[in-house]
Every structure is written in C-alpha cells, then in structure tokens.
XYZ file of C-alpha atoms in Angstrom:
447
model
C 86.252 114.912 141.576
C 85.890 111.312 142.719
C 82.152 111.407 142.063
C 82.785 112.881 138.619
C 85.300 110.136 137.854
C 82.779 107.499 138.901
C 80.110 109.130 136.752
C 82.423 109.123 133.750
C 83.273 105.424 134.245
C 79.561 104.638 134.519
C 79.032 106.509 131.260
C 81.657 104.397 129.511
C 80.214 101.188 130.927
C 76.716 102.127 129.770
C 77.823 103.500 126.409
C 76.427 102.068 123.218
C 77.370 102.311 119.564
C 75.190 105.414 119.332
C 76.801 107.154 122.295
C 78.855 110.296 121.726
C 82.318 108.946 122.520
C 83.857 112.328 121.706
C 81.920 113.891 124.604
C 83.046 111.087 126.918
C 86.623 111.665 125.819
C 86.445 115.436 126.385
C 84.967 114.818 129.837
C 87.816 112.478 130.653
C 90.294 115.223 129.737
C 88.516 117.738 131.972
C 88.770 115.259 134.837
C 92.541 114.897 134.359
C 93.764 118.482 134.085
C 97.341 117.521 134.895
C 97.525 114.885 132.175
C 98.838 115.716 128.708
C 96.168 116.415 126.066
C 94.863 113.327 124.278
C 96.389 112.575 120.896
C 94.551 113.589 117.783
C 92.881 110.766 115.869
C 95.541 109.006 113.863
C 95.705 109.477 110.120
C 96.547 105.820 109.500
C 93.335 103.784 109.636
C 94.800 100.304 109.384
C 97.401 98.381 111.315
C 100.776 99.897 111.978
C 102.878 99.677 108.839
C 106.193 97.794 109.129
C 108.115 100.759 107.740
C 106.883 102.925 110.611
C 109.393 101.129 112.820
C 112.246 102.552 110.730
C 112.155 106.032 112.280
C 115.561 107.342 113.229
C 116.616 107.680 116.826
C 116.745 111.415 117.568
C 120.380 112.158 116.978
C 120.144 115.724 118.254
C 119.217 114.608 121.776
C 119.329 115.854 124.429
C 117.117 118.613 123.019
C 115.264 120.736 125.573
C 113.688 123.099 123.050
C 110.262 122.495 121.523
C 109.860 120.874 118.133
C 109.050 124.283 116.615
C 112.393 125.553 117.886
C 114.079 122.559 116.276
C 112.334 123.371 113.014
C 113.683 126.938 113.167
C 117.158 125.476 113.582
C 116.709 123.677 110.303
C 115.774 126.921 108.550
C 118.364 129.195 110.166
C 121.114 126.774 111.087
C 121.622 124.632 114.162
C 123.258 126.453 117.100
C 126.813 125.316 117.710
C 126.178 124.080 121.263
C 123.264 121.922 120.083
C 125.256 120.732 117.113
C 128.090 119.721 119.414
C 125.649 117.669 121.501
C 124.199 116.127 118.366
C 127.643 115.312 117.010
C 128.436 113.454 120.205
C 125.181 111.480 119.972
C 125.687 110.356 116.374
C 126.529 106.702 116.093
C 129.099 105.682 113.472
C 130.608 109.180 113.508
C 133.781 109.797 111.573
C 135.644 112.113 113.942
C 135.646 114.875 111.313
C 133.578 117.739 112.716
C 132.282 118.995 109.351
C 131.138 115.513 108.288
C 129.643 114.662 111.672
C 127.841 118.038 111.741
C 126.330 117.242 108.346
C 125.221 113.819 109.583
C 123.678 115.300 112.750
C 121.842 117.953 110.733
C 120.508 115.273 108.396
C 119.226 113.268 111.363
C 117.576 116.404 112.735
C 115.815 116.900 109.405
C 114.537 113.326 109.541
C 113.269 113.745 113.076
C 111.431 116.986 112.283
C 109.758 115.152 109.375
C 111.516 117.207 106.678
C 112.225 114.088 104.709
C 112.814 115.670 101.286
C 115.356 118.056 102.792
C 116.961 115.225 104.737
C 117.348 113.116 101.617
C 118.809 116.080 99.730
C 121.303 116.693 102.559
C 122.355 113.054 102.619
C 122.555 113.031 98.789
C 125.073 115.856 98.983
C 127.048 114.121 101.728
C 127.054 110.775 99.907
C 128.212 112.404 96.685
C 131.451 113.138 98.545
C 131.517 110.071 100.804
C 129.503 107.319 99.041
C 130.347 104.619 101.604
C 129.594 106.644 104.711
C 127.586 104.306 106.937
C 125.809 106.946 109.033
C 124.639 108.781 105.914
C 123.434 105.542 104.313
C 121.458 104.725 107.457
C 120.034 108.248 107.610
C 118.978 108.413 103.965
C 117.682 104.848 104.039
C 115.492 105.649 107.038
C 114.144 108.807 105.389
C 113.355 106.857 102.235
C 111.592 104.161 104.253
C 109.447 106.790 105.952
C 108.422 107.977 102.470
C 107.470 104.369 101.558
C 110.434 104.151 99.174
C 111.375 100.777 100.608
C 113.402 99.693 97.611
C 115.505 102.855 97.821
C 115.914 102.299 101.556
C 117.042 98.739 100.918
C 119.696 99.944 98.471
C 121.135 102.247 101.153
C 121.050 99.568 103.826
C 122.692 97.083 101.437
C 125.676 99.421 101.129
C 125.732 99.985 104.897
C 125.862 96.216 105.528
C 128.551 95.779 102.878
C 130.709 98.456 104.498
C 129.999 97.540 108.134
C 128.730 93.934 108.369
C 129.744 93.904 112.049
C 127.352 96.735 112.977
C 124.017 95.447 114.276
C 122.122 98.623 113.321
C 122.896 98.056 109.630
C 121.586 94.496 109.709
C 118.586 95.497 111.798
C 117.455 98.272 109.471
C 117.939 96.141 106.382
C 115.971 93.375 108.087
C 113.145 95.795 108.823
C 113.079 96.961 105.197
C 113.045 93.392 103.911
C 110.173 92.590 106.262
C 108.234 95.627 105.052
C 108.769 94.405 101.476
C 107.392 90.985 102.427
C 110.731 89.190 102.110
C 110.326 87.595 105.505
C 112.904 84.807 105.203
C 115.581 87.298 104.141
C 114.523 89.641 106.945
C 114.813 86.821 109.470
C 118.334 86.024 108.264
C 119.471 89.616 108.851
C 117.778 89.904 112.227
C 119.257 86.588 113.365
C 122.705 87.868 112.401
C 122.075 91.144 114.242
C 120.964 89.320 117.396
C 124.048 87.076 117.256
C 126.344 90.101 116.951
C 124.592 91.880 119.805
C 124.742 88.823 122.070
C 128.492 88.553 121.460
C 129.051 92.262 121.999
C 130.763 93.465 125.150
C 128.418 96.460 125.280
C 126.299 96.671 128.434
C 123.383 98.193 126.488
C 121.741 95.362 124.572
C 119.282 96.532 121.894
C 116.106 94.859 123.177
C 114.254 96.028 120.079
C 116.184 93.429 118.064
C 114.221 90.688 119.798
C 110.981 92.595 119.168
C 111.706 93.030 115.458
C 112.654 89.370 115.042
C 109.539 88.353 116.954
C 107.412 90.505 114.658
C 108.779 88.665 111.612
C 108.176 85.296 113.282
C 104.625 86.413 114.023
C 104.037 87.238 110.369
C 105.438 83.809 109.493
C 102.806 82.400 111.901
C 105.460 80.840 114.119
C 103.709 82.169 117.206
C 105.578 80.093 119.778
C 108.996 81.279 118.593
C 107.711 84.844 118.278
C 106.423 84.746 121.850
C 109.875 83.697 123.070
C 111.477 86.672 121.301
C 108.951 89.121 122.739
C 109.563 87.652 126.195
C 113.330 88.097 125.714
C 112.816 91.750 124.775
C 110.804 92.283 127.940
C 113.486 90.555 130.012
C 116.021 93.037 128.646
C 113.678 95.850 129.686
C 113.667 94.480 133.232
C 117.467 94.386 133.148
C 117.599 98.092 132.396
C 117.013 98.453 128.667
C 116.633 102.069 127.573
C 113.651 101.408 125.304
C 110.838 104.001 125.417
C 107.665 102.966 127.225
C 105.661 102.898 124.004
C 108.033 100.365 122.460
C 107.769 98.114 125.514
C 103.993 98.512 125.320
C 104.027 97.297 121.716
C 106.040 94.249 122.769
C 103.491 93.351 125.465
C 100.738 93.767 122.870
C 102.480 91.474 120.393
C 103.115 88.906 123.128
C 99.402 88.969 123.879
C 98.574 88.361 120.222
C 100.875 85.330 120.177
C 99.323 83.982 123.364
C 95.857 84.354 121.860
C 96.946 82.490 118.717
C 98.335 79.704 120.894
C 95.059 79.373 122.781
C 96.424 80.942 125.961
C 94.835 83.661 128.082
C 96.250 86.921 126.735
C 94.405 89.331 129.037
C 97.359 90.093 131.327
C 99.736 90.958 128.475
C 97.282 93.435 126.969
C 96.679 95.029 130.383
C 100.429 95.466 130.937
C 100.719 97.021 127.491
C 98.001 99.540 128.334
C 99.655 100.348 131.671
C 102.611 101.583 129.631
C 100.617 103.236 126.838
C 96.884 103.741 127.336
C 96.584 105.561 123.985
C 97.075 102.463 121.816
C 93.844 101.850 119.922
C 95.124 98.477 118.664
C 95.776 97.231 122.199
C 92.304 98.273 123.393
C 90.928 96.441 120.365
C 92.930 93.312 121.179
C 91.894 93.461 124.844
C 88.260 93.608 123.770
C 88.649 90.674 121.421
C 90.301 88.629 124.173
C 87.371 89.412 126.480
C 84.878 88.494 123.759
C 86.695 85.213 123.114
C 86.367 84.220 126.767
C 82.671 85.166 126.759
C 82.833 88.381 128.818
C 80.653 90.654 126.686
C 80.597 93.512 129.228
C 84.396 93.687 129.459
C 84.646 93.436 125.669
C 82.223 96.317 125.244
C 84.167 98.521 127.665
C 87.424 97.812 125.822
C 85.912 98.472 122.388
C 84.406 101.741 123.603
C 87.806 102.813 124.942
C 89.313 101.859 121.574
C 86.818 104.093 119.772
C 87.275 106.897 122.300
C 91.031 106.754 121.705
C 90.520 107.154 117.960
C 86.924 107.780 116.820
C 88.064 107.388 113.190
C 89.398 103.835 113.703
C 87.022 101.825 111.533
C 88.121 98.452 112.911
C 87.088 99.506 116.400
C 83.555 100.136 115.141
C 83.662 96.823 113.257
C 84.633 94.924 116.412
C 81.904 96.622 118.459
C 79.407 95.756 115.724
C 80.404 92.098 115.832
C 79.970 92.079 119.598
C 76.496 93.629 119.347
C 75.590 91.154 116.588
C 76.733 88.256 118.745
C 74.606 89.441 121.670
C 71.533 89.875 119.448
C 71.424 93.693 119.558
C 71.039 93.985 115.802
C 70.070 97.654 115.560
C 73.117 98.810 117.539
C 75.242 96.426 115.505
C 74.051 97.956 112.225
C 74.909 101.442 113.560
C 78.481 100.308 114.244
C 78.811 98.577 110.878
C 77.507 101.660 109.088
C 80.093 103.801 110.865
C 82.836 101.311 109.965
C 81.984 101.512 106.255
C 81.877 105.322 106.360
C 85.346 105.530 107.934
C 87.050 102.753 105.962
C 90.109 103.673 103.945
C 91.715 101.758 101.100
C 93.651 99.513 103.472
C 90.427 98.679 105.343
C 88.669 97.120 102.346
C 88.247 93.756 104.061
C 86.703 95.340 107.163
C 84.297 97.391 105.035
C 83.078 94.360 103.071
C 82.701 92.392 106.305
C 80.735 95.247 107.865
C 78.356 95.377 104.874
C 77.890 91.597 105.071
C 77.092 91.592 108.780
C 74.820 94.617 108.445
C 72.863 92.617 105.866
C 72.696 89.663 108.255
C 71.381 91.968 110.988
C 68.571 93.241 108.766
C 67.794 89.672 107.713
C 67.544 88.667 111.372
C 65.151 91.579 111.904
C 63.048 90.429 108.940
C 63.785 93.556 106.879
C 64.902 91.646 103.802
C 64.789 94.550 101.369
C 67.243 96.477 103.562
C 69.399 93.367 103.865
C 69.423 93.089 100.073
C 70.839 96.602 99.788
C 73.792 95.773 102.038
C 74.505 92.443 100.355
C 74.492 94.132 96.934
C 76.939 96.772 98.172
C 79.242 94.078 99.574
C 79.134 92.111 96.316
C 79.899 95.271 94.329
C 83.199 95.464 96.234
C 83.878 91.713 96.277
C 81.819 89.775 93.680
C 82.915 86.405 95.054
C 82.080 87.117 98.694
C 80.157 84.510 100.674
C 77.381 87.040 101.313
C 75.979 85.969 97.910
C 74.510 82.950 99.698
C 72.931 85.141 102.377
C 71.495 87.376 99.672
C 69.867 84.441 97.886
C 68.400 83.121 101.130
C 67.154 86.594 102.059
C 65.414 86.978 98.724
C 63.822 83.553 99.118
C 62.578 84.104 102.668
C 61.487 87.658 101.941
C 59.216 86.389 99.178
C 58.067 83.085 100.713
C 58.095 83.389 104.495
C 54.322 83.985 104.754
C 53.484 81.533 101.965
C 51.790 78.553 103.584
C 52.789 76.274 100.711
C 56.470 77.200 100.755
C 58.806 74.478 101.966
C 62.410 75.520 102.489
C 63.559 71.930 102.785
C 62.265 71.156 99.306
C 62.585 74.553 97.636
C 66.261 75.067 98.617
C 68.260 72.457 96.750
C 70.918 70.309 98.367
C 73.556 71.594 95.967
C 72.981 75.134 97.242
C 73.033 74.020 100.898
C 76.286 72.124 100.398
C 77.853 75.041 98.568
C 76.840 77.400 101.375
C 78.401 75.150 104.043
C 81.576 74.474 102.088
C 81.903 78.008 100.652
C 81.908 76.782 97.052
C 82.523 79.342 94.322
C 79.337 81.094 93.251
C 79.631 79.895 89.644
C 79.371 76.264 90.807
C 76.016 76.705 92.524
C 74.404 79.739 90.887
C 71.946 77.606 88.897
C 70.780 75.926 92.126
C 70.012 79.153 94.000
C 66.458 79.299 95.395
C 64.166 81.413 93.249
C 60.963 82.914 94.604
C 60.968 86.278 92.935
C 62.090 89.594 94.411
C 61.914 90.092 98.140
C 59.122 92.154 99.660
C 59.952 95.434 101.440
C 59.683 93.752 104.853
C 58.127 90.897 106.730
C 58.971 92.480 110.056
C 56.115 93.135 112.427
C-alpha cells in the first residue's frame, strides 16, 4: 500500500495538462478504502455565491437517519419523537407545540432542499402569525437559496423589526444585503450583530459573525480589517466554537487571501484550510497561486493538479494551470489547458474564458503559428470587442506576413501611436488607424 501511495504521488507530481486526472482521482480513492467517497464535481463553476452562506442550521438535529429517511418524513409526516427533538432545537420557539412543530417541519423542508414546499409551509404559518420571527428567518433563508434575495430581505427586515436584539436576524439580513451588493448596509448590520453577541452572556459566541463581517470587508478591499475579523473567528474556534470544520476551513482560506493581498506569505493559512477540508477546489487554487507568486512552479503545478482532480469541471483551475504553463514556456500544454477552460466555462466564467482565448492566442503567436493565433484572438474579440487582445492580433497579423521579409522593419512599420496605445491600453478606436498593416497573416512561419 505504501508503494502504491508513493506511485500515486509521483503520478500527481509528474502530471501535465493532458494527464487523465479522473484516473488519478479514482486511484486515490482505491488507495483510501476507509475514506468517504469523493464529492461529485460541483455544479457551480464560479466562486461561491454569497447567498450560499444563508443555508439554515439543521433544526431537526440530532438526526441519525439518512437524508432519504428525512425526505420520507416530509412526505408521510415527521415522527413525533423526531419532531420533539426538532422542536427543542428550534431557536426563537414560541412554546406552543403546534406552532413550533410547524416551524421545525419548515426547517426540515429547507434542509432537505424542498424549498418550494418550505416556502409554502411558512406562507401558511405567516398568514396566521405574520410577525413570527422563526418563520420569517426560515422563509427568508429558503428564498435566499432560490436567489430571491429581495424576498429574503423583506422577511429579514420584519425579523429585525420584531427582534432587533436577536443577532441571527441582523446576521441574516446582513448576509442578504451583502449578496445584493449593498456592502455598507451589510456592514452596519453585521457590526450591530457582533456588538450584541459580544455583550451577550451566552458562552457560545457565534464565530461565523466575524467571518461574515470579514467577508464584507474583503469585498470592500479593506484587507487588513478583514484579516483581523478572520483571525478573531479562528480564535473563537480555538476557544471551543461549535463551527463545522468546513466553515473554519473557509475562514483560513479567506485569511490567506487577505494575507496575499497585503503582500504577506499566505502559504500556511491555505495549508491549514486544506487540513480541515481537502475537498475545497478554491483553496487548492489559491495555494497554487501563492506558490506561483513566490516562484515555486513545481509546488504550484501540484496544487493546480489537485484543484482539477477535486473538480475536473472547474474551469478556473484549468485557466490557472494554463497560465503556469505559459509562464514556464510550455506553450503546447498551456494551450491544452486554455482550450479545456473555454469548453467548461459557464456564464459566470465569461472573464476566464476570454482570458483563456487571449492567452491561447499568445501561445500560438510565441510558437510562430500566427494563423492559429488569429483564430483565438478573433474568438476573444467576438466575446469582448474592446479586449486588449486586439493589439496582439494586429501584431500577429503583421509578423505573420512580414517576419521573413528582409525589407520589413518593425521599428519603422509599427507606428509610435500604436506602441503607446498598446502599453497604455488605449481604447481601440483611438489607435485603430495606426495599426500595422501588412496584409493577412500566412498559415505559419513555424519551422
């Protein structure tokens, strides 16, 4: 087994963009029979959405049955013993068994992803008790998970109005405001929630409050303040916070991002994040970028390959590996990664796809295959007509037509206006008339 493990690690270290990472991943699973099966590739291709943090805490815990059993409860009715446990776990309960049972059932519907049914159940409950805080929080969370952030905000507004002293109300409204891009308003709510929690006599401080506030500060590009909040959240974890390991892992990851933005070495924070959750594709990506930034191409490659192995459909992992290969001069492997990135890109990955097309064109230009480079530049410009790759396209066309012309003189033939525009990223319309013109590029000047 030890030899097999070593062979697998050697395979990862030697892997390239063309390697079959799925095979490497399956081999890893065979070598760790006692470990849980690896997660399926995630459906979301881009960064974690802010509203994803609005999932309800499982109110029906402790639940020993499988999720399928829980789903049958929803269809046939929740057993009384489970419902009694759930009722006791519901925060902001009323003390009326029928109302608290309805709240617990609604939370169970949310946590088994039956969001339409959950909203309908809370609609019925709120028609009788319109200012019921627990129901407002439940329906608001279900709406947020359906991307109805405005509807979620309306519910959380009522919850805050009814219970301004409850940190959970302020926290969830702050999260919704952040997801809507109202960062200053979100920060106001999260500051108020932190103040209430710090003054509370409860021994269980909600460490996630610091994480959520830090995330808003990060989006506001106040990285130093954000780093302090993430550090505070981690301190609460050390003091016995009940946060799940994956949440603590996300905090370490965000702390690492802040450290990188501040010019600090972020390697250790990303490693600690992965010790808690080795399935995070984003953290593997960030670890690889940190290694690349400090000039360790081998470590960067290993991290990017682990990122891709974790989720082969993660287009930004392929994009990052392509950039690494481009930077080390391995242009053919880089183009393979960029091609894969474009094929996997979703709507939210538009920037990565355009960047991949641009760099693929640069790779073919570096290889002297200017006609192929032209194809990629044209595809990039079709998606973003003002992209800087227009300059690279014009230069590629010029060199493709004139590189073997003994009388060609780039210094004279390429005008200063074009050179200045290229350096300063001037708008295309300002320099289009000064673009070098030597006819269409030849198929290739590569040897």
